[in-house]
Short mmCIF file of C-alpha atoms in Angstrom, two decimals:
data_model
loop_
_atom_site.label_atom_id
_atom_site.label_comp_id
_atom_site.label_asym_id
_atom_site.label_seq_id
_atom_site.Cartn_x
_atom_site.Cartn_y
_atom_site.Cartn_z
CA MET A 1 30.89 44.37 -52.51
CA ASN A 2 28.69 46.09 -49.90
CA GLY A 3 31.06 48.30 -47.94
CA LEU A 4 31.44 51.52 -45.98
CA TYR A 5 34.59 53.59 -46.23
CA TYR A 6 35.72 56.10 -43.64
CA GLY A 7 37.84 58.89 -45.07
CA ASP A 8 38.07 61.66 -47.63
CA ASN A 9 36.11 60.46 -50.66
CA LEU A 10 38.80 61.77 -53.02
CA ASP A 11 41.39 59.50 -51.41
CA ILE A 12 38.96 56.58 -51.31
CA LEU A 13 38.04 56.97 -54.98
CA ARG A 14 41.66 57.06 -56.06
CA ALA A 15 42.87 54.21 -53.89
CA HIS A 16 39.94 51.78 -53.83
CA ILE A 17 37.41 52.31 -56.64
CA ALA A 18 38.41 50.90 -60.03
CA SER A 19 37.78 52.69 -63.31
CA GLU A 20 34.45 51.89 -65.01
CA SER A 21 33.25 49.76 -62.08
CA VAL A 22 30.14 51.63 -60.84
CA ASP A 23 26.67 51.60 -62.41
CA LEU A 24 25.06 54.53 -60.59
CA ILE A 25 26.34 57.44 -58.49
CA TYR A 26 24.19 59.62 -56.27
CA LEU A 27 25.80 62.46 -54.33
CA ASP A 28 24.45 65.21 -52.15
CA PRO A 29 27.53 67.31 -51.35
CA PRO A 30 26.96 69.75 -48.47
CA PHE A 31 26.95 73.48 -49.09
CA ASN A 32 25.29 76.68 -47.91
CA SER A 33 23.79 75.72 -44.57
CA ASN A 34 25.54 78.71 -42.93
CA ALA A 35 25.82 76.62 -39.78
CA SER A 36 27.29 73.41 -38.49
CA TYR A 37 25.39 70.28 -39.43
CA ASN A 38 24.46 68.49 -36.22
CA VAL A 39 23.52 64.90 -35.89
CA LEU A 40 20.89 64.84 -33.20
CA PHE A 41 20.15 62.09 -30.74
CA LYS A 42 16.95 61.94 -28.78
CA ALA A 43 17.43 62.03 -25.02
CA PRO A 44 14.97 60.02 -22.91
CA ASP A 45 13.09 63.21 -21.95
CA GLY A 46 12.44 63.85 -25.64
CA HIS A 47 14.84 66.78 -25.97
CA ASP A 48 17.66 66.88 -28.49
CA SER A 49 19.71 69.81 -27.26
CA HIS A 50 21.39 67.97 -24.40
CA ALA A 51 22.77 65.25 -26.62
CA GLN A 52 24.02 66.59 -29.90
CA MET A 53 27.33 66.69 -31.60
CA GLU A 54 28.93 68.38 -34.50
CA ALA A 55 29.41 65.86 -37.27
CA PHE A 56 31.06 68.18 -39.75
CA GLU A 57 31.02 71.82 -40.67
CA ASP A 58 29.44 72.88 -43.92
CA THR A 59 32.03 75.58 -44.44
CA TRP A 60 34.33 76.06 -47.40
CA HIS A 61 37.16 78.56 -47.47
CA TRP A 62 39.86 79.36 -49.98
CA ASN A 63 42.97 77.87 -48.42
CA LYS A 64 45.86 75.58 -49.30
CA ALA A 65 43.54 72.59 -49.76
CA ALA A 66 41.34 74.54 -52.21
CA GLU A 67 44.40 75.78 -54.10
CA ARG A 68 45.73 72.23 -54.30
CA ALA A 69 42.40 70.95 -55.62
CA PHE A 70 42.39 73.71 -58.24
CA ASP A 71 45.93 72.79 -59.34
CA GLU A 72 45.02 69.12 -59.62
CA VAL A 73 42.20 69.97 -62.01
CA MET A 74 44.58 72.11 -64.06
CA GLN A 75 46.94 69.13 -64.31
CA SER A 76 44.24 66.48 -64.83
CA GLY A 77 44.52 66.34 -68.59
CA ASN A 78 40.85 67.29 -68.97
CA THR A 79 41.26 70.62 -70.74
CA ASP A 80 37.53 71.39 -70.75
CA ALA A 81 37.30 70.98 -66.97
CA ALA A 82 40.48 72.99 -66.45
CA GLU A 83 39.32 75.85 -68.65
CA MET A 84 35.88 75.93 -67.05
CA LEU A 85 37.29 76.03 -63.51
CA ARG A 86 39.84 78.67 -64.50
CA ALA A 87 37.06 80.82 -65.97
CA MET A 88 35.02 80.42 -62.79
CA ARG A 89 37.98 81.54 -60.69
CA SER A 90 38.43 84.57 -62.91
CA PHE A 91 34.80 85.49 -62.30
CA LEU A 92 34.35 84.48 -58.65
CA HIS A 93 37.91 85.07 -57.37
CA GLU A 94 39.13 83.28 -54.25
CA ASN A 95 36.05 82.98 -52.05
CA ASP A 96 34.02 80.28 -50.32
CA MET A 97 32.01 79.39 -53.43
CA MET A 98 35.17 79.02 -55.49
CA ALA A 99 36.70 76.80 -52.83
CA TYR A 100 33.62 74.58 -52.95
CA LEU A 101 33.73 74.37 -56.75
CA ALA A 102 37.42 73.50 -56.81
CA MET A 103 36.94 70.77 -54.22
CA MET A 104 33.94 69.43 -56.17
CA ALA A 105 35.62 69.57 -59.58
CA VAL A 106 38.51 67.31 -58.62
CA ARG A 107 36.05 64.80 -57.14
CA LEU A 108 33.71 64.89 -60.14
CA LEU A 109 36.67 63.98 -62.36
CA GLU A 110 37.19 60.85 -60.27
CA LEU A 111 33.49 60.02 -60.23
CA HIS A 112 33.40 60.24 -64.02
CA ARG A 113 36.36 57.84 -64.13
CA VAL A 114 34.72 55.15 -61.98
CA LEU A 115 31.41 55.13 -63.91
CA LYS A 116 30.76 52.34 -66.37
CA PRO A 117 29.98 53.41 -69.97
CA SER A 118 26.33 52.54 -69.19
CA GLY A 119 26.43 54.36 -65.86
CA SER A 120 24.84 57.61 -64.75
CA LEU A 121 25.23 60.23 -62.04
CA TYR A 122 22.71 62.25 -60.02
CA LEU A 123 24.08 65.32 -58.26
CA HIS A 124 21.66 66.69 -55.66
CA CYS A 125 21.98 70.40 -54.85
CA ASP A 126 19.99 73.55 -54.17
CA PRO A 127 19.73 76.63 -56.43
CA THR A 128 22.62 78.36 -54.64
CA ALA A 129 25.24 76.41 -56.54
CA SER A 130 23.32 74.30 -59.08
CA HIS A 131 24.17 76.55 -62.04
CA TYR A 132 27.91 76.40 -61.31
CA LEU A 133 27.80 72.65 -60.77
CA LYS A 134 25.91 72.17 -64.03
CA LEU A 135 28.71 73.96 -65.89
CA LEU A 136 31.34 71.77 -64.21
CA LEU A 137 29.41 68.64 -65.15
CA ASP A 138 29.04 69.89 -68.74
CA ALA A 139 32.81 70.30 -68.88
CA ILE A 140 33.63 66.92 -67.33
CA PHE A 141 30.92 64.70 -68.83
CA GLY A 142 30.21 66.76 -71.95
CA PRO A 143 27.07 68.85 -72.63
CA ARG A 144 25.67 66.03 -74.77
CA GLU A 145 25.58 63.71 -71.77
CA PHE A 146 23.22 65.95 -69.81
CA LEU A 147 19.87 64.20 -69.51
CA ASN A 148 17.69 66.10 -67.05
CA GLU A 149 17.44 68.76 -64.42
CA VAL A 150 14.96 67.17 -62.03
CA ILE A 151 13.09 69.52 -59.71
CA TRP A 152 12.10 68.01 -56.37
CA LYS A 153 9.74 69.91 -54.10
CA ARG A 154 11.72 69.34 -50.91
CA THR A 155 9.61 71.28 -48.44
CA PHE A 156 6.10 72.49 -47.87
CA ALA A 157 5.11 75.97 -48.98
CA HIS A 158 6.46 78.84 -46.93
CA GLY A 159 6.86 82.54 -47.51
CA SER A 160 9.96 84.65 -47.88
CA ALA A 161 10.19 88.37 -47.10
CA LYS A 162 11.35 89.69 -50.48
CA ARG A 163 11.22 86.76 -52.88
CA TYR A 164 9.27 83.62 -53.79
CA GLY A 165 9.48 80.93 -51.14
CA PRO A 166 12.40 78.55 -51.89
CA VAL A 167 10.83 75.09 -51.81
CA HIS A 168 12.79 72.96 -54.30
CA ASP A 169 16.06 71.13 -54.79
CA THR A 170 17.67 70.14 -58.07
CA LEU A 171 18.99 66.76 -59.20
CA LEU A 172 21.38 67.09 -62.14
CA PHE A 173 21.20 63.85 -64.13
CA PHE A 174 24.16 63.01 -66.40
CA ALA A 175 25.16 59.89 -68.33
CA ARG A 176 28.65 58.62 -68.97
CA ASP A 177 27.38 57.88 -72.51
CA ARG A 178 23.75 58.74 -73.26
CA GLU A 179 23.56 56.11 -76.03
CA LEU A 180 24.54 53.35 -73.58
CA CYS A 181 22.98 54.81 -70.45
CA GLN A 182 20.83 52.38 -68.51
CA TRP A 183 17.22 53.58 -68.24
CA THR A 184 14.47 51.33 -66.92
CA ASN A 185 11.54 53.55 -67.96
CA PHE A 186 10.39 53.31 -64.35
CA ARG A 187 6.78 54.38 -63.89
CA ILE A 188 4.73 55.56 -60.95
CA PRO A 189 1.12 54.62 -60.16
CA HIS A 190 -1.71 56.64 -61.66
CA SER A 191 -3.52 59.07 -59.40
CA ASP A 192 -6.82 58.18 -57.78
CA GLU A 193 -8.38 60.91 -59.91
CA TYR A 194 -7.27 59.13 -63.07
CA THR A 195 -8.29 55.62 -62.00
CA SER A 196 -11.73 56.94 -60.99
CA HIS A 197 -12.53 57.07 -64.72
CA PHE A 198 -12.49 53.24 -64.87
CA ARG A 199 -16.15 52.95 -63.91
CA GLN A 200 -17.44 50.38 -66.40
CA LEU A 201 -17.40 46.62 -65.87
CA ASP A 202 -16.63 44.18 -68.66
CA ALA A 203 -19.54 41.73 -68.95
CA GLY A 204 -17.32 38.75 -69.67
CA SER A 205 -14.58 39.16 -67.07
CA GLY A 206 -15.99 41.65 -64.56
CA ARG A 207 -12.86 43.78 -64.95
CA ARG A 208 -13.06 47.55 -64.68
CA PHE A 209 -12.30 49.56 -67.81
CA GLN A 210 -12.67 52.92 -69.48
CA ALA A 211 -13.53 53.36 -73.16
CA ILE A 212 -10.90 55.35 -75.06
CA THR A 213 -10.89 56.58 -78.62
CA LEU A 214 -9.92 54.44 -81.59
CA THR A 215 -9.54 57.41 -83.92
CA GLY A 216 -7.12 60.25 -84.43
CA ALA A 217 -7.58 63.79 -85.70
CA GLY A 218 -7.37 64.47 -89.43
CA VAL A 219 -8.52 62.87 -92.67
CA ARG A 220 -6.49 60.04 -94.27
CA SER A 221 -6.87 58.73 -97.82
CA GLY A 222 -5.67 55.17 -97.15
CA GLU A 223 -7.17 52.25 -95.21
CA SER A 224 -7.31 54.20 -91.96
CA GLY A 225 -9.75 56.64 -93.54
CA ARG A 226 -12.16 54.01 -94.88
CA PRO A 227 -15.38 52.87 -93.13
CA TRP A 228 -15.53 49.86 -90.82
CA ARG A 229 -18.84 48.20 -90.01
CA GLY A 230 -20.73 51.24 -91.21
CA ILE A 231 -18.68 53.73 -89.23
CA ASP A 232 -16.95 56.30 -91.46
CA PRO A 233 -14.28 58.31 -89.59
CA THR A 234 -13.78 60.64 -92.58
CA ALA A 235 -17.30 61.97 -92.10
CA VAL A 236 -16.17 63.57 -88.85
CA LYS A 237 -12.72 64.50 -90.20
CA ARG A 238 -10.91 61.74 -88.33
CA HIS A 239 -9.21 58.39 -89.10
CA TRP A 240 -8.74 55.01 -87.41
CA ALA A 241 -5.78 55.00 -84.98
CA LEU A 242 -4.98 51.40 -84.04
CA PRO A 243 -3.38 50.45 -80.67
CA GLY A 244 -0.21 48.79 -81.91
CA LYS A 245 0.89 47.48 -78.51
CA VAL A 246 -2.51 45.87 -77.87
CA LEU A 247 -2.52 44.23 -81.29
CA SER A 248 1.02 42.99 -80.80
CA GLY A 249 -0.06 41.42 -77.52
CA LEU A 250 -2.79 39.56 -79.42
CA GLY A 251 -0.24 38.36 -81.98
CA VAL A 252 -1.81 40.46 -84.74
CA THR A 253 0.99 41.84 -86.91
CA SER A 254 -0.57 42.02 -90.38
CA GLY A 255 -3.85 42.61 -92.21
CA THR A 256 -5.74 45.68 -93.27
CA VAL A 257 -6.85 48.28 -90.77
CA GLN A 258 -10.39 46.91 -90.97
CA GLU A 259 -9.18 43.31 -90.47
CA ARG A 260 -7.21 44.29 -87.40
CA LEU A 261 -10.25 46.08 -86.00
CA ASP A 262 -12.13 42.80 -86.46
CA GLU A 263 -9.44 41.03 -84.40
CA LEU A 264 -9.84 43.55 -81.60
CA ASP A 265 -13.59 42.98 -81.62
CA ARG A 266 -13.20 39.17 -81.56
CA ALA A 267 -10.95 39.56 -78.52
CA GLY A 268 -13.71 41.47 -76.72
CA LEU A 269 -11.72 44.70 -76.66
CA ILE A 270 -14.17 46.92 -78.57
CA TYR A 271 -16.77 48.87 -76.63
CA TRP A 272 -19.95 49.53 -78.64
CA PRO A 273 -22.06 52.45 -77.41
CA ASP A 274 -25.72 51.69 -76.80
CA LYS A 275 -26.96 54.46 -79.04
CA THR A 276 -27.26 53.73 -82.75
CA GLY A 277 -24.40 55.11 -84.79
CA GLY A 278 -22.12 55.62 -81.83
CA THR A 279 -18.39 55.38 -82.55
CA PRO A 280 -16.79 52.17 -81.25
CA ARG A 281 -14.06 52.66 -78.67
CA LEU A 282 -11.22 50.60 -77.18
CA LYS A 283 -11.56 49.00 -73.74
CA GLN A 284 -8.64 50.04 -71.54
CA PHE A 285 -8.55 47.83 -68.44
CA GLU A 286 -7.47 49.23 -65.09
CA ASP A 287 -5.46 46.12 -64.16
CA GLU A 288 -3.32 46.54 -67.29
CA LEU A 289 -2.19 50.08 -66.57
CA GLU A 290 1.59 50.43 -66.69
CA GLY A 291 1.72 53.59 -64.62
CA VAL A 292 2.75 57.12 -65.48
CA SER A 293 6.06 57.95 -67.10
CA LEU A 294 8.12 60.16 -64.80
CA GLY A 295 8.45 63.82 -65.63
CA ASP A 296 11.26 66.07 -64.42
CA VAL A 297 9.19 67.81 -61.72
CA TRP A 298 8.59 65.65 -58.63
CA THR A 299 5.96 66.90 -56.21
CA ASP A 300 4.69 63.53 -54.99
CA ILE A 301 7.55 62.71 -52.57
CA PRO A 302 7.07 64.77 -49.41
CA PRO A 303 9.90 65.83 -47.11
CA ILE A 304 10.51 63.91 -43.91
CA SER A 305 8.36 65.51 -41.22
CA ALA A 306 9.57 65.99 -37.67
CA GLN A 307 7.27 63.17 -36.51
CA ALA A 308 8.10 60.70 -39.29
CA ARG A 309 9.24 57.23 -38.27
CA GLU A 310 11.86 57.48 -40.98
CA ARG A 311 13.55 60.53 -39.44
CA LEU A 312 16.86 59.64 -37.78
CA GLY A 313 17.84 63.14 -36.69
CA TYR A 314 20.18 63.97 -39.58
CA PRO A 315 19.29 67.46 -40.87
CA THR A 316 20.11 66.76 -44.51
CA GLN A 317 18.39 63.36 -44.52
CA LYS A 318 16.52 62.68 -47.75
CA PRO A 319 13.36 60.54 -47.98
CA LEU A 320 13.94 56.87 -48.69
CA ALA A 321 11.29 57.09 -51.43
CA LEU A 322 13.42 59.66 -53.28
CA MET A 323 16.43 57.36 -53.32
CA GLU A 324 14.32 54.37 -54.32
CA ARG A 325 12.99 56.29 -57.32
CA VAL A 326 16.50 57.25 -58.49
CA LEU A 327 17.75 53.68 -58.12
CA GLN A 328 14.72 52.11 -59.80
CA ALA A 329 14.94 54.50 -62.76
CA SER A 330 18.66 54.14 -63.44
CA SER A 331 19.80 50.73 -62.18
CA LYS A 332 18.74 47.10 -61.94
CA GLU A 333 19.17 44.38 -59.34
CA GLY A 334 22.82 43.49 -58.77
CA ASP A 335 24.15 46.82 -60.03
CA ILE A 336 26.73 48.74 -58.01
CA VAL A 337 25.57 52.04 -56.46
CA LEU A 338 28.02 54.57 -55.01
CA ASP A 339 27.33 57.46 -52.63
CA PRO A 340 30.54 59.40 -51.85
CA PHE A 341 28.82 61.69 -49.30
CA CYS A 342 26.64 59.05 -47.68
CA GLY A 343 25.78 60.89 -44.42
CA CYS A 344 23.11 58.92 -42.58
CA GLY A 345 22.98 56.24 -45.29
CA THR A 346 19.68 56.72 -47.13
CA THR A 347 21.23 55.73 -50.47
CA VAL A 348 22.79 52.53 -49.14
CA HIS A 349 19.53 51.71 -47.32
CA ALA A 350 17.61 52.03 -50.60
CA ALA A 351 20.25 49.99 -52.44
CA GLN A 352 20.08 47.18 -49.88
CA LYS A 353 16.29 47.19 -50.00
CA LEU A 354 16.24 47.02 -53.82
CA ASN A 355 18.93 44.29 -54.06
CA ARG A 356 21.67 46.50 -55.44
CA GLN A 357 25.29 46.29 -54.39
CA TRP A 358 26.53 49.47 -52.73
CA ILE A 359 29.51 51.53 -51.62
CA GLY A 360 29.19 54.35 -49.10
CA VAL A 361 31.87 56.88 -48.17
CA ASP A 362 31.87 59.43 -45.37
CA ILE A 363 34.49 61.49 -43.63
CA THR A 364 33.20 60.96 -40.07
CA HIS A 365 33.28 57.83 -37.97
CA LEU A 366 29.98 58.97 -36.53
CA ALA A 367 28.26 58.61 -39.92
CA ILE A 368 29.76 55.17 -40.45
CA SER A 369 28.52 53.93 -37.07
CA LEU A 370 25.06 55.45 -37.65
CA ILE A 371 24.77 53.73 -41.02
CA GLN A 372 25.81 50.38 -39.54
CA LYS A 373 23.09 50.70 -36.91
CA ARG A 374 20.51 51.86 -39.45
CA LEU A 375 21.14 48.90 -41.74
CA ARG A 376 21.01 46.40 -38.88
CA ASP A 377 17.77 47.89 -37.58
CA ALA A 378 16.23 47.68 -41.06
CA PHE A 379 17.66 44.41 -42.37
CA GLY A 380 19.11 42.47 -39.47
CA PRO A 381 22.76 41.35 -39.25
CA ILE A 382 23.66 41.67 -42.92
CA PRO A 383 27.29 41.37 -44.07
CA ILE A 384 28.98 44.80 -44.26
CA VAL A 385 32.67 45.38 -44.88
CA ILE A 386 33.98 48.46 -43.05
CA HIS A 387 37.13 50.08 -44.45
CA GLY A 388 39.26 52.67 -42.63
CA VAL A 389 37.98 51.85 -39.14
CA PRO A 390 40.62 50.74 -36.61
CA ARG A 391 40.90 46.96 -36.37
CA ASP A 392 43.72 46.79 -33.86
CA LEU A 393 45.65 48.95 -31.41
CA GLY A 394 47.97 50.18 -34.14
CA GLY A 395 45.01 51.47 -36.14
CA ALA A 396 43.49 53.07 -33.04
CA ARG A 397 46.74 54.86 -32.23
CA ALA A 398 47.01 56.11 -35.81
CA LEU A 399 43.45 57.51 -35.69
CA ALA A 400 44.07 59.19 -32.32
CA ALA A 401 47.20 60.84 -33.70
CA GLN A 402 45.45 61.93 -36.89
CA ASP A 403 42.24 63.37 -35.42
CA LYS A 404 41.35 63.25 -31.74
CA TYR A 405 37.70 64.06 -32.37
CA GLN A 406 37.23 61.21 -34.82
CA PHE A 407 38.97 58.93 -32.33
CA GLN A 408 36.60 60.04 -29.57
CA TRP A 409 33.50 59.48 -31.72
CA TRP A 410 34.74 56.06 -32.81
CA ALA A 411 35.56 55.01 -29.23
CA VAL A 412 32.15 56.20 -27.98
CA SER A 413 30.41 54.12 -30.64
CA LEU A 414 32.12 50.98 -29.31
CA VAL A 415 30.10 51.15 -26.09
CA ASP A 416 26.79 52.12 -27.75
CA ALA A 417 26.94 55.58 -26.21
CA VAL A 418 25.30 58.74 -27.51
CA PRO A 419 28.10 61.11 -28.61
CA TYR A 420 28.30 64.57 -27.11
CA GLY A 421 30.31 67.68 -27.91
CA GLY A 422 32.42 68.34 -30.97
CA ARG A 423 35.04 70.71 -32.32
CA LYS A 424 33.99 73.46 -29.98
CA LYS A 425 36.11 76.24 -28.60
CA GLY A 426 36.39 76.76 -24.87
CA ALA A 427 36.92 74.53 -21.89
CA ASP A 428 36.50 70.77 -22.18
CA SER A 429 33.24 69.69 -20.53
CA GLY A 430 34.77 66.34 -19.63
CA ILE A 431 31.95 64.57 -21.48
CA ASP A 432 32.41 62.65 -24.73
CA GLY A 433 29.23 60.63 -24.56
CA PHE A 434 26.27 59.38 -22.55
CA ILE A 435 25.11 55.83 -21.94
CA TYR A 436 21.45 55.79 -20.96
CA PHE A 437 20.23 52.77 -19.02
CA LYS A 438 17.21 51.58 -17.03
CA PRO A 439 18.17 49.98 -13.69
CA ASP A 440 14.58 48.96 -12.99
CA GLY A 441 13.43 48.60 -16.57
CA LYS A 442 11.41 51.83 -16.28
CA THR A 443 13.35 54.87 -15.05
CA THR A 444 16.14 56.06 -17.33
CA GLU A 445 19.48 57.02 -15.79
CA LYS A 446 22.75 57.99 -17.45
CA ALA A 447 26.45 57.24 -17.32
CA ILE A 448 29.15 59.68 -18.45
CA VAL A 449 31.70 58.49 -21.00
CA SER A 450 35.12 60.14 -21.19
CA VAL A 451 37.67 59.17 -23.84
CA LYS A 452 41.44 59.62 -23.53
CA GLY A 453 43.52 58.97 -26.63
CA GLY A 454 46.93 60.04 -25.40
CA ASP A 455 49.96 57.82 -24.85
CA SER A 456 49.94 58.44 -21.12
CA VAL A 457 47.21 58.61 -18.48
CA ASP A 458 47.18 59.49 -14.79
CA VAL A 459 44.97 59.41 -11.73
CA LYS A 460 43.86 63.00 -12.30
CA MET A 461 41.67 61.79 -15.20
CA VAL A 462 39.71 59.48 -12.90
CA ARG A 463 39.18 62.25 -10.35
CA GLU A 464 37.96 64.63 -13.06
CA LEU A 465 35.50 62.03 -14.33
CA ALA A 466 34.19 61.53 -10.79
CA GLN A 467 33.59 65.27 -10.52
CA VAL A 468 31.73 65.33 -13.85
CA VAL A 469 29.55 62.38 -12.80
CA ASN A 470 28.53 64.24 -9.63
CA ARG A 471 28.08 67.55 -11.44
CA GLU A 472 25.81 66.00 -14.08
CA ASN A 473 23.86 63.97 -11.50
CA ALA A 474 24.85 60.81 -13.37
CA LYS A 475 24.89 57.40 -11.72
CA MET A 476 28.06 56.03 -13.28
CA GLY A 477 31.13 56.97 -15.27
CA VAL A 478 33.14 55.10 -17.93
CA LEU A 479 36.69 56.09 -18.83
CA ILE A 480 37.90 54.74 -22.18
CA SER A 481 41.66 54.99 -22.62
CA LEU A 482 44.06 54.06 -25.35
CA ALA A 483 46.90 53.65 -22.87
CA GLU A 484 46.94 51.08 -20.08
CA PRO A 485 45.65 52.64 -16.83
CA THR A 486 48.03 52.99 -13.87
CA GLY A 487 47.64 51.29 -10.50
CA PRO A 488 46.63 54.53 -8.76
CA MET A 489 43.95 55.06 -11.42
CA ARG A 490 42.40 51.68 -10.72
CA LYS A 491 42.50 52.31 -6.96
CA GLU A 492 40.87 55.70 -7.38
CA ALA A 493 38.09 54.17 -9.46
CA ILE A 494 37.48 51.44 -6.90
CA ALA A 495 37.40 54.05 -4.11
CA GLU A 496 34.34 55.64 -5.74
CA GLY A 497 32.37 52.60 -4.64
CA PHE A 498 29.31 51.08 -6.26
CA TYR A 499 26.07 52.16 -7.81
CA LYS A 500 23.56 50.05 -5.94
CA THR A 501 20.20 48.94 -7.26
CA GLU A 502 17.74 46.36 -6.02
CA TYR A 503 18.88 44.19 -8.93
CA GLY A 504 22.60 44.35 -8.27
CA GLU A 505 25.67 46.50 -7.65
CA TYR A 506 27.86 48.03 -10.34
CA PRO A 507 31.23 49.81 -10.03
CA LYS A 508 30.44 53.53 -10.11
CA LEU A 509 33.57 54.33 -12.12
CA GLN A 510 34.86 51.85 -14.68
CA ILE A 511 38.00 51.98 -16.79
CA LEU A 512 38.09 50.21 -20.14
CA THR A 513 40.98 50.28 -22.56
CA ILE A 514 40.67 50.09 -26.32
CA ALA A 515 42.30 46.67 -26.01
CA HIS A 516 39.47 45.58 -23.70
CA LEU A 517 36.88 46.79 -26.20
CA PHE A 518 38.60 44.98 -29.07
CA ALA A 519 38.42 41.85 -26.93
CA GLY A 520 34.65 42.26 -26.54
CA GLN A 521 34.48 43.65 -23.01
CA ARG A 522 31.77 46.23 -22.34
CA PRO A 523 30.71 48.41 -19.39
CA ASP A 524 29.11 46.55 -16.50
CA MET A 525 25.77 48.24 -16.02
CA PRO A 526 22.02 47.61 -16.07
CA TRP A 527 19.90 47.34 -19.20
CA ILE A 528 20.82 49.89 -21.87
CA ASP A 529 17.93 52.13 -22.94
CA PRO A 530 17.57 51.66 -26.73
CA THR A 531 15.07 54.49 -27.16
CA VAL A 532 17.78 57.16 -27.28
CA PHE A 533 18.85 55.94 -30.71
CA ARG A 534 16.39 56.77 -33.44
CA LYS A 535 15.72 53.43 -35.01
CA ALA A 536 15.21 52.71 -38.68
CA LYS A 537 12.03 50.84 -39.54
CA ALA A 538 12.59 47.13 -40.08
CA GLU A 539 12.17 46.20 -43.74
CA LYS A 540 10.01 43.27 -44.74
CA GLY A 541 11.94 40.16 -45.70
CA ARG A 542 15.05 41.41 -43.92
CA GLN A 543 18.10 39.29 -44.39
CA GLU A 544 19.18 37.35 -41.32
CA LYS A 545 22.73 36.50 -42.32
CA LEU A 546 25.43 36.44 -39.70
CA LEU A 547 28.41 38.72 -40.09
#
């Protein structure tokens, strides 16, 4: 089941994800960054700015695609969703926010379809659009299926000129059916402040405990209000309040209140104060604590700092601990988890770590290749099925014709290069990627990668690459072409000579076709420098299965 899909998540959901097949959905749809989201790669000198690329733009505009999404919701058969979206359009008119809501509404309808009756959905957003998204989810899932608005403190405190500092995100938690919804009652450890109260040692076992009350407020006329061993709770306007779960664990299910108190005492669970007349209390042992039930305000999961080992350079990357909490609260081992906007793959990483099955979808080949690398770094060569990535020359040609930028990013990933550039206006820099390598095992050098996805190539492309290599003070250049190179191209590349090191000589300009790469051929160069890729921490007990 574990698989990554490249493509528009709406198309993937409709074509590949069956109805009522998914146990848990987490999505963090992009909105309101007011800038392009860049995936950053660390250059050997520690700087990011020389090796970054535009993964996707977080921009939404009212256009034909937004209008089409709106029409699809109107024709979906879900009258509540249609009426809600129509009312939003009447209020917002045709602007960027409305475009975003229309595009989200049609996808939320599909996500509702693929959820099992026991499934649930977490939609992660910021306060800019959370209120609109909550209304859409009310319309699609039903107001009754709303479970929580979880507040996550996503950043450290900071000021704002004319308002309170915005420091939180929202997770909207909905069930497909709240009566059937899977909930594990996941708990978190008690704070050190709380456990510091367990100061006393049990004489028999040496276990740490605290003494808690055995009475409740108020007078009772029945057994719970009567004296036990000379202690009368009524005298202090209280009554005996028995710990039902503790008694059940002892197998005590019947008897009077006083008889059950005797059973607790025989089990060594009653603490008797030293002073005469002191009220007996219940021993609560530290090693039996179940943890704290989760509330809907999470302040204990910090953001990923700039220096964190976990940080991979993706600006919207969420902490792994956040995803683990969501998965542990609303799924069990073997369940299927879906992230339709999987970005750098934190959700699928958490799912793999917690033994869930997973499906990740993203609209960039860059994200898919990053997730593959992340999972292999963390877990070793685990089996992953990749959908939508070219498997042969026909698929490569189709991708090149569909989107030249996605083709370039995919081709660059085949040679373990750092991507460069993006959908930028202006002259082509002649650089699609960098390969960093260490000819002596110490000093890092670079090779320029240029990708050509057209049906025809000529010698001019080799000459241009040679100029870029010299301009950038690079040692080598690699031209990746979809078409077969011509004889003059090969001669021109050979004429550039060799990059000579004390460990060997390497052709300064190399031409590789997509067919060569499919066959397993790679650039001939010294040891690749792995430090330019931010590496995910290896997980304990990683699975060493061959693909």
